[in-house]
Amino acid sequence: MKLSHIAASCSLVFAANVFAEPWIGTDDPFLRAAIEQLVSEGAIKRPVNSYPLMWQGIAQDLSMINRNKLSDDGIFALRKVQHALKAAKSGSYSSVKVSGNSEPSNLQSFGERNKHKGNIQGTSVLMGDRVTAKVSIGYSKDATSQKELNYDGSYLAVLYGNWSVSVEQINKWFGPSNDNASLLSNNADPMPGLRLSRLNTDYYGPSFLSFIGPWNFSAFVGQDKYLKNDDKDTLFWAMRFSSTPITGLEVGVNQTAQFDSPDTDHGFGALSDVILTKNKLDNNGINEYNQLTSIDVKYSTRLFNQSIALYGEYAGTNELSFLPEDTMYTLGAEHFFGGQDFLVKSYIEYSDTISNCRYIATLSHCQYQHPYYEQGYAHLGENIAASIGQNVKGLSLSSSYQTTNGYAGFVKLRHMDFEKLDTKRLQLEAGYQQGLFDGLLKLKATTWRDKFANDSDTEFALSGSWEYRF
C-alpha cells in the first residue's frame, strides 16, 4: 500500500482520540516573522529554522517572557504568537478553502503555495492528548503536479516521550532562507512519508555536550514521485540537526538523498548507506545515490534598538567528504521594526545555484540533476529545493506588514539571471490579506518581464484564496 493511502487511512483509524496541533506549518510567513522577531529579542532561545516547527518549546519560552523587557514591536510579536498558539489549542475544527490563480506560480517562497489554476480543499483536524489527525482532501484544476485529487496537508502525528512520529503528506522547509532553501522547501507538492521529530528542543544529554544548547532533530523518508508515472517512484531521505549554542545563534546541518531509482533496485535496504553517506558506485564510478548536504547559520540580535538578523546556507553534493562539494549558496539579512499594534519585516536575499559538475561531464548541474533520476532533484516535476532551480543567480528584496486588526500585506521585487539560458527576469509581487465573512481572504498580483537575447516578454497574473473555519 502506498504511503499516501496509509496516511489517509491511519488518520481515520485514530480519529477518536481528540489537544493541540503539534506544529507550525510552512504557509504563514507573518507568524514566522513574529517568531523571528522574538528570537532577535532573546525571548525565544531555541532553534526555529526547521518547519514544521514544534509548538511545545515555543510555548515554554512564551510562558517565561517578561513583557516589561520587550520592545514595542516585541510586544506585538508576542501577541501574534500567543494568538496563534491559542488557535492551535482551540480543539478540533474543520475548514473549506477555495483558491485560484490566473497563472500557476513557478516561484514559490515560504508561504501559501500557488501551483494551480483552481483548487478547493476540505480539511478536518481532530486533536488528542497524544494523537492528532488531520485529513485534507482537495480537487485541483491545472496544477503543476498534474494531479486533480490531492491529500496535501494530511497527517497522523503520535507523540511519544519527547518525540513526534507522523505519517504525513505535508510541506517542509530546512534552514533560514525566505525564498530559496537549497535542500528542502515547499516549492514542490508535499511527499507522502514518515517523519521523526524532536518535540521539545531543550538540551537533554551528557553535561560535556551541553555547550550545543537547545537542539533539534528531524528525519524523513518518503516517496519521490514522477509526473503521471507511478512506475518510476523513487525513495527520498531528509535529515536536519540544528542547535542554538548561544542566544540568537542557530547552526544547522542538513542531509538529503534520492535512492532506489527505477534503474537500480536498492529499496529501503539502502537507507543505512544513505544515512551514513556511503557511496554506491556503478561500473562508471557514478554514485547511484544522489546525496546532498548543506550547512546554514543565522544570527539574530538587537542593535541600536533595532531587530536584525544575518543568515547564510552553503550547499552541495556529498561525495568525498562531510563538507558540501560543487557548491551553491544563499546569503540574506533581515530587519524588523514596528509598534505594539504592527510589525514590519524586510529582507534582502541573494542565491547562487550555479554548479558545474566535475564528476559527470554530461550534467550541467551536480545537485539538481543526476543520471539515475530522470526528472532530477524534483517531485512531481517541481524542484524539491530552491524555486529558482538550477544555474540561476537570484536577488530578492521584500517587505511585509501586519497589524493587530488582522490586515497584512507584502511587496517583493526579484531579479533572476538564468545564465546558461541567456535570460533575465525582473518580477514584482504584491499581496494583501484580511478577514472577510468570518474567513481569511488573500489576494496577490504579480508582474514579470523576461528579457531574452533579442527579445522580451511581459506577463501579469492574479491569485486569491478564501478560507473558512468552523
Tab-separated table of C-alpha atoms in Angstrom:
chain	number	residue	atom	x	y	z
A	1	MET	CA	0.000	0.000	0.000
A	2	LYS	CA	1.347	3.431	-0.876
A	3	LEU	CA	2.353	5.860	1.878
A	4	SER	CA	-0.226	8.453	0.819
A	5	HIS	CA	-3.019	5.910	1.257
A	6	ILE	CA	-1.576	4.771	4.577
A	7	ALA	CA	-1.633	8.385	5.838
A	8	ALA	CA	-5.270	8.834	4.895
A	9	SER	CA	-6.421	5.549	6.391
A	10	CYS	CA	-4.443	5.967	9.635
A	11	SER	CA	-5.946	9.421	10.123
A	12	LEU	CA	-9.404	7.871	10.111
A	13	VAL	CA	-8.427	4.995	12.407
A	14	PHE	CA	-7.147	7.322	15.154
A	15	ALA	CA	-9.847	9.953	14.752
A	16	ALA	CA	-11.457	9.024	18.052
A	17	ASN	CA	-8.514	10.380	20.070
A	18	VAL	CA	-9.392	14.021	20.272
A	19	PHE	CA	-5.338	18.824	22.483
A	20	ALA	CA	-3.294	20.898	20.052
A	21	GLU	CA	-1.834	20.701	16.573
A	22	PRO	CA	1.785	19.865	17.416
A	23	TRP	CA	3.500	22.134	14.887
A	24	ILE	CA	3.537	25.307	12.796
A	25	GLY	CA	3.466	24.735	9.048
A	26	THR	CA	5.167	26.424	6.091
A	27	ASP	CA	2.179	28.502	4.931
A	28	ASP	CA	2.240	31.539	7.267
A	29	PRO	CA	5.181	33.958	6.713
A	30	PHE	CA	3.582	36.522	9.053
A	31	LEU	CA	3.652	34.120	12.015
A	32	ARG	CA	7.214	33.206	11.092
A	33	ALA	CA	8.156	36.918	11.142
A	34	ALA	CA	6.752	37.290	14.681
A	35	ILE	CA	8.693	34.259	15.898
A	36	GLU	CA	11.898	35.575	14.310
A	37	GLN	CA	11.418	38.967	15.959
A	38	LEU	CA	11.144	37.283	19.384
A	39	VAL	CA	14.371	35.379	18.644
A	40	SER	CA	16.126	38.693	17.971
A	41	GLU	CA	14.864	39.948	21.345
A	42	GLY	CA	16.298	36.872	23.071
A	43	ALA	CA	12.789	35.913	24.173
A	44	ILE	CA	12.780	32.660	22.177
A	45	LYS	CA	16.042	30.821	22.844
A	46	ARG	CA	15.846	27.703	20.664
A	47	PRO	CA	16.130	26.576	17.027
A	48	VAL	CA	13.268	27.895	14.874
A	49	ASN	CA	14.500	27.350	11.308
A	50	SER	CA	13.052	23.865	10.792
A	51	TYR	CA	9.478	23.660	9.525
A	52	PRO	CA	7.194	22.097	10.581
A	53	LEU	CA	8.198	23.896	13.811
A	54	MET	CA	7.085	22.180	17.014
A	55	TRP	CA	4.906	24.210	19.350
A	56	GLN	CA	5.988	22.740	22.696
A	57	GLY	CA	9.327	24.537	23.118
A	58	ILE	CA	7.932	27.789	21.685
A	59	ALA	CA	5.034	27.685	24.162
A	60	GLN	CA	7.502	27.073	27.002
A	61	ASP	CA	9.539	30.168	26.071
A	62	LEU	CA	6.390	32.290	25.702
A	63	SER	CA	5.348	31.433	29.267
A	64	MET	CA	8.678	32.766	30.593
A	65	ILE	CA	8.794	36.091	28.720
A	66	ASN	CA	8.958	39.295	30.791
A	67	ARG	CA	6.829	41.722	28.759
A	68	ASN	CA	8.479	44.699	30.501
A	69	LYS	CA	11.769	43.825	28.795
A	70	LEU	CA	10.331	43.683	25.278
A	71	SER	CA	10.396	46.458	22.721
A	72	ASP	CA	7.086	47.692	21.318
A	73	ASP	CA	7.451	45.529	18.220
A	74	GLY	CA	8.392	42.631	20.506
A	75	ILE	CA	5.096	43.066	22.340
A	76	PHE	CA	3.265	42.870	19.003
A	77	ALA	CA	5.201	39.728	18.069
A	78	LEU	CA	4.391	38.152	21.435
A	79	ARG	CA	0.680	38.829	20.974
A	80	LYS	CA	0.798	37.398	17.455
A	81	VAL	CA	2.439	34.139	18.513
A	82	GLN	CA	0.240	33.802	21.608
A	83	HIS	CA	-2.847	34.218	19.420
A	84	ALA	CA	-1.596	31.506	17.039
A	85	LEU	CA	-0.873	29.179	19.968
A	86	LYS	CA	-4.359	29.735	21.350
A	87	ALA	CA	-5.819	28.859	17.961
A	88	ALA	CA	-3.692	25.700	17.809
A	89	LYS	CA	-5.119	24.663	21.199
A	90	SER	CA	-8.697	25.525	20.322
A	91	GLY	CA	-9.733	21.935	19.729
A	92	SER	CA	-10.899	20.070	16.693
A	93	TYR	CA	-12.005	22.087	13.681
A	94	SER	CA	-12.850	21.844	10.004
A	95	SER	CA	-12.267	24.252	7.145
A	96	VAL	CA	-13.026	24.861	3.495
A	97	LYS	CA	-10.615	26.763	1.283
A	98	VAL	CA	-11.068	27.883	-2.304
A	99	SER	CA	-8.217	29.375	-4.329
A	100	GLY	CA	-7.452	30.381	-7.865
A	101	ASN	CA	-4.585	31.696	-9.970
A	102	SER	CA	-4.707	33.112	-13.466
A	103	GLU	CA	-1.269	31.511	-13.915
A	104	PRO	CA	0.268	28.915	-11.567
A	105	SER	CA	3.356	30.404	-9.912
A	106	ASN	CA	6.731	28.898	-10.785
A	107	LEU	CA	8.473	30.781	-7.958
A	108	GLN	CA	7.439	29.624	-4.505
A	109	SER	CA	8.660	31.365	-1.348
A	110	PHE	CA	7.932	30.425	2.257
A	111	GLY	CA	4.160	30.775	2.470
A	112	GLU	CA	0.961	29.704	0.760
A	113	ARG	CA	1.513	27.656	-2.392
A	114	ASN	CA	0.131	28.887	-5.737
A	115	LYS	CA	0.796	25.941	-8.028
A	116	HIS	CA	-2.612	25.517	-9.670
A	117	LYS	CA	-5.264	27.477	-11.552
A	118	GLY	CA	-8.037	26.434	-9.219
A	119	ASN	CA	-8.407	24.384	-6.044
A	120	ILE	CA	-10.978	23.575	-3.382
A	121	GLN	CA	-9.681	21.972	-0.189
A	122	GLY	CA	-11.663	20.453	2.668
A	123	THR	CA	-9.885	19.845	5.973
A	124	SER	CA	-10.775	18.300	9.314
A	125	VAL	CA	-8.462	18.259	12.346
A	126	LEU	CA	-9.032	16.028	15.364
A	127	MET	CA	-6.792	16.694	18.385
A	128	GLY	CA	-5.996	14.413	21.310
A	129	ASP	CA	-3.547	14.455	24.209
A	130	ARG	CA	-1.025	12.282	22.376
A	131	VAL	CA	-2.524	11.858	18.915
A	132	THR	CA	-3.551	14.444	16.321
A	133	ALA	CA	-5.004	13.604	12.934
A	134	LYS	CA	-5.624	15.919	10.001
A	135	VAL	CA	-7.496	14.822	6.894
A	136	SER	CA	-7.229	17.218	3.961
A	137	ILE	CA	-8.723	16.406	0.569
A	138	GLY	CA	-8.566	18.753	-2.400
A	139	TYR	CA	-9.517	18.956	-6.034
A	140	SER	CA	-7.256	20.981	-8.331
A	141	LYS	CA	-7.529	22.272	-11.874
A	142	ASP	CA	-4.391	22.671	-13.998
A	143	ALA	CA	-1.962	22.019	-11.143
A	144	THR	CA	1.747	21.977	-11.977
A	145	SER	CA	1.848	18.478	-10.464
A	146	GLN	CA	-0.851	17.387	-12.967
A	147	LYS	CA	-2.823	15.935	-10.034
A	148	GLU	CA	-6.550	16.563	-9.747
A	149	LEU	CA	-7.199	14.856	-6.393
A	150	ASN	CA	-4.736	15.526	-3.574
A	151	TYR	CA	-4.301	14.807	0.129
A	152	ASP	CA	-1.809	17.628	0.739
A	153	GLY	CA	-1.678	18.663	4.385
A	154	SER	CA	-2.897	15.338	5.782
A	155	TYR	CA	-1.095	13.662	8.659
A	156	LEU	CA	-1.338	11.404	11.669
A	157	ALA	CA	1.005	12.503	14.483
A	158	VAL	CA	1.670	10.439	17.601
A	159	LEU	CA	3.616	11.965	20.499
A	160	TYR	CA	5.804	9.543	22.444
A	161	GLY	CA	8.077	10.863	25.177
A	162	ASN	CA	9.943	13.815	23.678
A	163	TRP	CA	9.350	12.680	20.075
A	164	SER	CA	6.720	13.085	17.416
A	165	VAL	CA	6.225	10.304	14.879
A	166	SER	CA	3.997	11.167	11.937
A	167	VAL	CA	2.725	9.569	8.775
A	168	GLU	CA	2.128	12.600	6.619
A	169	GLN	CA	1.887	14.454	3.348
A	170	ILE	CA	2.941	17.952	4.402
A	171	ASN	CA	5.472	20.527	3.209
A	172	LYS	CA	8.806	21.077	4.931
A	173	TRP	CA	11.406	23.847	4.968
A	174	PHE	CA	15.036	23.437	6.047
A	175	GLY	CA	17.077	26.486	7.020
A	176	PRO	CA	16.762	30.272	7.431
A	177	SER	CA	16.124	31.273	3.788
A	178	ASN	CA	12.951	33.168	2.939
A	179	ASP	CA	12.852	32.363	-0.798
A	180	ASN	CA	15.372	29.675	-1.732
A	181	ALA	CA	16.108	26.841	0.667
A	182	SER	CA	18.873	24.880	-1.058
A	183	LEU	CA	17.941	21.330	0.042
A	184	LEU	CA	14.277	21.195	1.059
A	185	SER	CA	11.454	23.718	0.616
A	186	ASN	CA	7.735	23.914	-0.142
A	187	ASN	CA	8.328	24.525	-3.864
A	188	ALA	CA	7.130	21.038	-4.828
A	189	ASP	CA	3.982	19.254	-3.698
A	190	PRO	CA	4.496	17.505	-0.345
A	191	MET	CA	5.717	13.909	-0.481
A	192	PRO	CA	3.919	11.151	1.401
A	193	GLY	CA	6.188	9.650	4.034
A	194	LEU	CA	7.185	9.031	7.627
A	195	ARG	CA	8.844	11.662	9.856
A	196	LEU	CA	10.516	11.595	13.280
A	197	SER	CA	10.990	14.933	15.064
A	198	ARG	CA	12.077	16.103	18.465
A	199	LEU	CA	9.130	17.557	20.375
A	200	ASN	CA	10.837	19.901	22.869
A	201	THR	CA	14.247	21.235	21.850
A	202	ASP	CA	15.579	21.773	25.409
A	203	TYR	CA	19.009	20.236	25.914
A	204	TYR	CA	18.978	16.753	27.406
A	205	GLY	CA	22.176	14.723	27.389
A	206	PRO	CA	25.715	14.479	28.799
A	207	SER	CA	26.931	17.600	30.578
A	208	PHE	CA	30.117	17.743	28.462
A	209	LEU	CA	27.925	18.346	25.364
A	210	SER	CA	25.726	20.995	26.960
A	211	PHE	CA	27.580	23.717	25.022
A	212	ILE	CA	25.412	22.910	21.964
A	213	GLY	CA	22.423	24.373	23.826
A	214	PRO	CA	18.828	23.639	22.791
A	215	TRP	CA	18.888	21.299	19.804
A	216	ASN	CA	16.506	19.946	17.241
A	217	PHE	CA	16.489	16.847	15.069
A	218	SER	CA	14.126	15.815	12.303
A	219	ALA	CA	14.327	12.915	9.841
A	220	PHE	CA	12.016	11.983	6.975
A	221	VAL	CA	11.748	9.166	4.464
A	222	GLY	CA	9.187	9.353	1.690
A	223	GLN	CA	8.170	8.610	-1.888
A	224	ASP	CA	9.558	10.838	-4.628
A	225	LYS	CA	7.010	10.624	-7.462
A	226	TYR	CA	7.265	11.295	-11.181
A	227	LEU	CA	4.588	13.056	-13.227
A	228	LYS	CA	1.839	10.621	-14.268
A	229	ASN	CA	4.147	7.620	-13.896
A	230	ASP	CA	3.880	5.622	-10.659
A	231	ASP	CA	6.276	3.005	-12.010
A	232	LYS	CA	9.124	5.487	-11.647
A	233	ASP	CA	8.633	6.327	-7.956
A	234	THR	CA	11.897	6.591	-6.023
A	235	LEU	CA	12.700	6.999	-2.349
A	236	PHE	CA	13.789	10.211	-0.633
A	237	TRP	CA	15.633	10.830	2.640
A	238	ALA	CA	15.969	14.124	4.531
A	239	MET	CA	17.564	14.929	7.882
A	240	ARG	CA	18.241	18.157	9.783
A	241	PHE	CA	20.136	18.764	13.023
A	242	SER	CA	20.238	22.284	14.445
A	243	SER	CA	21.260	23.878	17.722
A	244	THR	CA	21.395	27.227	19.499
A	245	PRO	CA	24.743	27.346	21.353
A	246	ILE	CA	24.230	31.000	22.300
A	247	THR	CA	21.077	33.094	22.348
A	248	GLY	CA	20.208	34.288	18.862
A	249	LEU	CA	22.595	31.952	17.002
A	250	GLU	CA	21.254	28.897	15.173
A	251	VAL	CA	23.505	26.471	13.311
A	252	GLY	CA	22.039	23.723	11.146
A	253	VAL	CA	23.337	20.706	9.221
A	254	ASN	CA	21.117	19.155	6.549
A	255	GLN	CA	21.317	15.986	4.515
A	256	THR	CA	19.066	14.693	1.723
A	257	ALA	CA	19.288	11.837	-0.746
A	258	GLN	CA	17.375	10.261	-3.602
A	259	PHE	CA	17.780	6.493	-3.762
A	260	ASP	CA	16.185	3.350	-5.189
A	261	SER	CA	15.753	4.845	-8.660
A	262	PRO	CA	13.944	2.888	-11.437
A	263	ASP	CA	17.376	1.954	-12.820
A	264	THR	CA	18.537	0.461	-9.520
A	265	ASP	CA	16.931	-1.886	-7.036
A	266	HIS	CA	18.148	-0.978	-3.578
A	267	GLY	CA	14.850	-0.391	-1.736
A	268	PHE	CA	14.744	0.578	1.932
A	269	GLY	CA	17.765	-1.639	2.499
A	270	ALA	CA	19.920	1.198	1.147
A	271	LEU	CA	18.685	3.637	3.792
A	272	SER	CA	21.533	2.814	6.178
A	273	ASP	CA	24.049	3.624	3.404
A	274	VAL	CA	22.286	6.906	2.712
A	275	ILE	CA	22.205	7.915	6.388
A	276	LEU	CA	25.903	7.117	6.772
A	277	THR	CA	26.630	8.879	3.418
A	278	LYS	CA	28.167	5.764	1.919
A	279	ASN	CA	28.541	5.747	-1.859
A	280	LYS	CA	27.064	3.080	-4.131
A	281	LEU	CA	29.188	3.314	-7.290
A	282	ASP	CA	28.219	1.811	-10.624
A	283	ASN	CA	30.664	0.464	-13.223
A	284	ASN	CA	31.380	4.024	-14.382
A	285	GLY	CA	32.158	5.242	-10.873
A	286	ILE	CA	28.883	7.193	-10.553
A	287	ASN	CA	27.194	7.225	-7.145
A	288	GLU	CA	23.718	5.709	-7.541
A	289	TYR	CA	22.501	7.730	-4.523
A	290	ASN	CA	22.022	11.444	-5.185
A	291	GLN	CA	23.328	12.676	-1.831
A	292	LEU	CA	23.294	16.377	-0.948
A	293	THR	CA	24.318	18.263	2.172
A	294	SER	CA	24.257	21.844	3.461
A	295	ILE	CA	25.296	23.939	6.432
A	296	ASP	CA	23.344	27.028	7.471
A	297	VAL	CA	23.849	29.736	10.064
A	298	LYS	CA	21.614	32.538	11.299
A	299	TYR	CA	22.346	35.174	13.947
A	300	SER	CA	19.573	37.400	15.310
A	301	THR	CA	20.045	40.281	17.742
A	302	ARG	CA	19.071	43.829	18.743
A	303	LEU	CA	21.405	46.563	17.517
A	304	PHE	CA	20.797	50.289	18.121
A	305	ASN	CA	17.331	49.357	19.378
A	306	GLN	CA	16.548	47.579	16.084
A	307	SER	CA	15.961	43.867	15.494
A	308	ILE	CA	18.213	42.437	12.776
A	309	ALA	CA	19.401	39.061	11.538
A	310	LEU	CA	22.065	37.743	9.162
A	311	TYR	CA	21.915	34.277	7.606
A	312	GLY	CA	23.510	32.018	5.047
A	313	GLU	CA	23.382	28.500	3.621
A	314	TYR	CA	26.210	26.619	1.911
A	315	ALA	CA	25.085	23.529	-0.031
A	316	GLY	CA	26.408	20.915	-2.418
A	317	THR	CA	26.905	17.254	-3.198
A	318	ASN	CA	28.208	14.863	-0.569
A	319	GLU	CA	30.615	12.594	-2.417
A	320	LEU	CA	34.103	12.673	-0.929
A	321	SER	CA	33.779	14.415	2.426
A	322	PHE	CA	31.320	15.684	5.020
A	323	LEU	CA	31.513	19.229	3.619
A	324	PRO	CA	29.454	20.276	0.550
A	325	GLU	CA	31.162	19.986	-2.849
A	326	ASP	CA	30.335	21.716	-6.175
A	327	THR	CA	28.650	24.278	-4.009
A	328	MET	CA	25.693	26.648	-4.140
A	329	TYR	CA	24.936	29.307	-1.541
A	330	THR	CA	22.372	31.769	-0.179
A	331	LEU	CA	23.053	34.922	1.854
A	332	GLY	CA	20.479	37.181	3.488
A	333	ALA	CA	19.763	39.927	6.003
A	334	GLU	CA	16.547	40.804	7.840
A	335	HIS	CA	15.291	43.880	9.686
A	336	PHE	CA	12.241	44.229	11.923
A	337	PHE	CA	10.559	47.330	13.297
A	338	GLY	CA	7.114	48.340	14.471
A	339	GLY	CA	4.968	49.172	17.448
A	340	GLN	CA	2.553	47.437	19.770
A	341	ASP	CA	-0.059	47.290	17.005
A	342	PHE	CA	2.032	46.491	13.910
A	343	LEU	CA	5.201	44.760	12.727
A	344	VAL	CA	7.260	45.225	9.554
A	345	LYS	CA	9.789	42.642	8.366
A	346	SER	CA	12.137	43.452	5.478
A	347	TYR	CA	14.795	41.269	3.956
A	348	ILE	CA	17.320	41.055	1.161
A	349	GLU	CA	18.342	37.611	-0.067
A	350	TYR	CA	20.856	36.529	-2.712
A	351	SER	CA	21.027	32.958	-4.035
A	352	ASP	CA	23.501	31.389	-6.440
A	353	THR	CA	22.617	27.883	-7.663
A	354	ILE	CA	25.228	27.732	-10.419
A	355	SER	CA	27.124	24.437	-10.324
A	356	ASN	CA	29.383	22.913	-12.960
A	357	CYS	CA	29.502	19.186	-12.337
A	358	ARG	CA	33.101	17.995	-12.320
A	359	TYR	CA	32.244	14.336	-11.706
A	360	ILE	CA	29.786	13.709	-14.537
A	361	ALA	CA	30.649	15.751	-17.622
A	362	THR	CA	27.262	15.148	-19.272
A	363	LEU	CA	25.432	17.015	-16.489
A	364	SER	CA	25.165	20.789	-16.235
A	365	HIS	CA	24.376	20.684	-12.515
A	366	CYS	CA	25.570	18.327	-9.775
A	367	GLN	CA	22.876	18.935	-7.156
A	368	TYR	CA	19.646	19.148	-9.128
A	369	GLN	CA	20.482	16.628	-11.884
A	370	HIS	CA	21.575	13.001	-11.746
A	371	PRO	CA	21.813	10.287	-14.436
A	372	TYR	CA	19.797	7.845	-12.312
A	373	TYR	CA	16.883	10.266	-11.673
A	374	GLU	CA	15.212	11.276	-14.920
A	375	GLN	CA	13.338	14.301	-13.544
A	376	GLY	CA	16.301	15.454	-11.454
A	377	TYR	CA	16.033	16.668	-7.873
A	378	ALA	CA	12.284	17.000	-8.151
A	379	HIS	CA	8.925	15.645	-7.001
A	380	LEU	CA	6.047	15.613	-9.474
A	381	GLY	CA	8.066	17.775	-11.845
A	382	GLU	CA	8.898	20.570	-9.368
A	383	ASN	CA	12.298	21.206	-7.781
A	384	ILE	CA	12.330	19.943	-4.187
A	385	ALA	CA	14.528	22.854	-3.104
A	386	ALA	CA	15.219	26.349	-4.463
A	387	SER	CA	12.306	27.583	-6.570
A	388	ILE	CA	14.662	29.386	-8.966
A	389	GLY	CA	16.023	25.972	-9.942
A	390	GLN	CA	19.476	25.247	-11.290
A	391	ASN	CA	22.173	27.555	-12.602
A	392	VAL	CA	20.492	30.811	-11.573
A	393	LYS	CA	21.595	33.881	-9.670
A	394	GLY	CA	18.657	35.446	-7.838
A	395	LEU	CA	18.224	38.572	-5.721
A	396	SER	CA	15.085	39.316	-3.674
A	397	LEU	CA	14.028	42.480	-1.834
A	398	SER	CA	10.878	42.168	0.259
A	399	SER	CA	8.915	43.930	2.968
A	400	SER	CA	5.831	42.677	4.818
A	401	TYR	CA	3.408	44.491	7.124
A	402	GLN	CA	0.938	43.069	9.652
A	403	THR	CA	-1.381	44.673	12.210
A	404	THR	CA	-3.350	43.688	15.295
A	405	ASN	CA	-6.670	44.125	13.449
A	406	GLY	CA	-5.844	41.329	11.004
A	407	TYR	CA	-4.716	43.333	7.967
A	408	ALA	CA	-1.433	42.249	6.394
A	409	GLY	CA	0.428	42.680	3.136
A	410	PHE	CA	3.758	42.404	1.403
A	411	VAL	CA	5.688	43.620	-1.616
A	412	LYS	CA	8.591	41.749	-3.220
A	413	LEU	CA	10.974	42.580	-6.054
A	414	ARG	CA	13.001	39.778	-7.627
A	415	HIS	CA	15.749	39.713	-10.216
A	416	MET	CA	16.955	36.417	-11.696
A	417	ASP	CA	19.774	35.740	-14.117
A	418	PHE	CA	19.434	32.393	-15.909
A	419	GLU	CA	22.992	32.497	-17.183
A	420	LYS	CA	23.018	29.294	-19.217
A	421	LEU	CA	19.718	30.216	-20.890
A	422	ASP	CA	20.826	33.785	-21.623
A	423	THR	CA	17.629	35.032	-19.945
A	424	LYS	CA	16.948	37.539	-17.189
A	425	ARG	CA	13.730	38.092	-15.275
A	426	LEU	CA	12.517	41.062	-13.238
A	427	GLN	CA	9.450	40.275	-11.147
A	428	LEU	CA	7.260	42.332	-8.816
A	429	GLU	CA	4.751	40.777	-6.391
A	430	ALA	CA	2.274	42.471	-4.059
A	431	GLY	CA	-0.048	40.671	-1.668
A	432	TYR	CA	-2.762	41.563	0.838
A	433	GLN	CA	-4.925	39.688	3.347
A	434	GLN	CA	-7.762	40.461	5.723
A	435	GLY	CA	-10.752	38.853	7.366
A	436	LEU	CA	-13.887	38.558	5.227
A	437	PHE	CA	-17.236	36.889	6.061
A	438	ASP	CA	-15.685	35.164	9.113
A	439	GLY	CA	-12.917	33.754	6.896
A	440	LEU	CA	-9.493	34.841	5.661
A	441	LEU	CA	-9.130	36.449	2.231
A	442	LYS	CA	-5.741	36.569	0.476
A	443	LEU	CA	-5.012	38.386	-2.794
A	444	LYS	CA	-1.815	38.670	-4.816
A	445	ALA	CA	-0.779	40.362	-8.055
A	446	THR	CA	2.403	39.503	-9.934
A	447	THR	CA	4.013	41.015	-12.980
A	448	TRP	CA	7.264	39.939	-14.578
A	449	ARG	CA	9.409	40.733	-17.589
A	450	ASP	CA	11.637	38.137	-19.230
A	451	LYS	CA	14.482	39.553	-21.283
A	452	PHE	CA	15.976	37.198	-23.866
A	453	ALA	CA	18.994	37.729	-26.095
A	454	ASN	CA	16.997	39.510	-28.835
A	455	ASP	CA	13.519	39.892	-27.368
A	456	SER	CA	11.489	40.435	-24.190
A	457	ASP	CA	8.124	39.388	-22.832
A	458	THR	CA	5.942	40.886	-20.074
A	459	GLU	CA	3.314	38.896	-18.171
A	460	PHE	CA	0.761	39.578	-15.419
A	461	ALA	CA	-1.040	37.208	-13.025
A	462	LEU	CA	-3.607	37.420	-10.224
A	463	SER	CA	-4.244	34.936	-7.444
A	464	GLY	CA	-6.571	34.729	-4.462
A	465	SER	CA	-7.893	32.419	-1.778
A	466	TRP	CA	-10.554	32.410	0.924
A	467	GLU	CA	-10.621	30.012	3.878
A	468	TYR	CA	-13.445	29.499	6.336
A	469	ARG	CA	-13.039	27.514	9.576
A	470	PHE	CA	-15.897	26.044	11.566
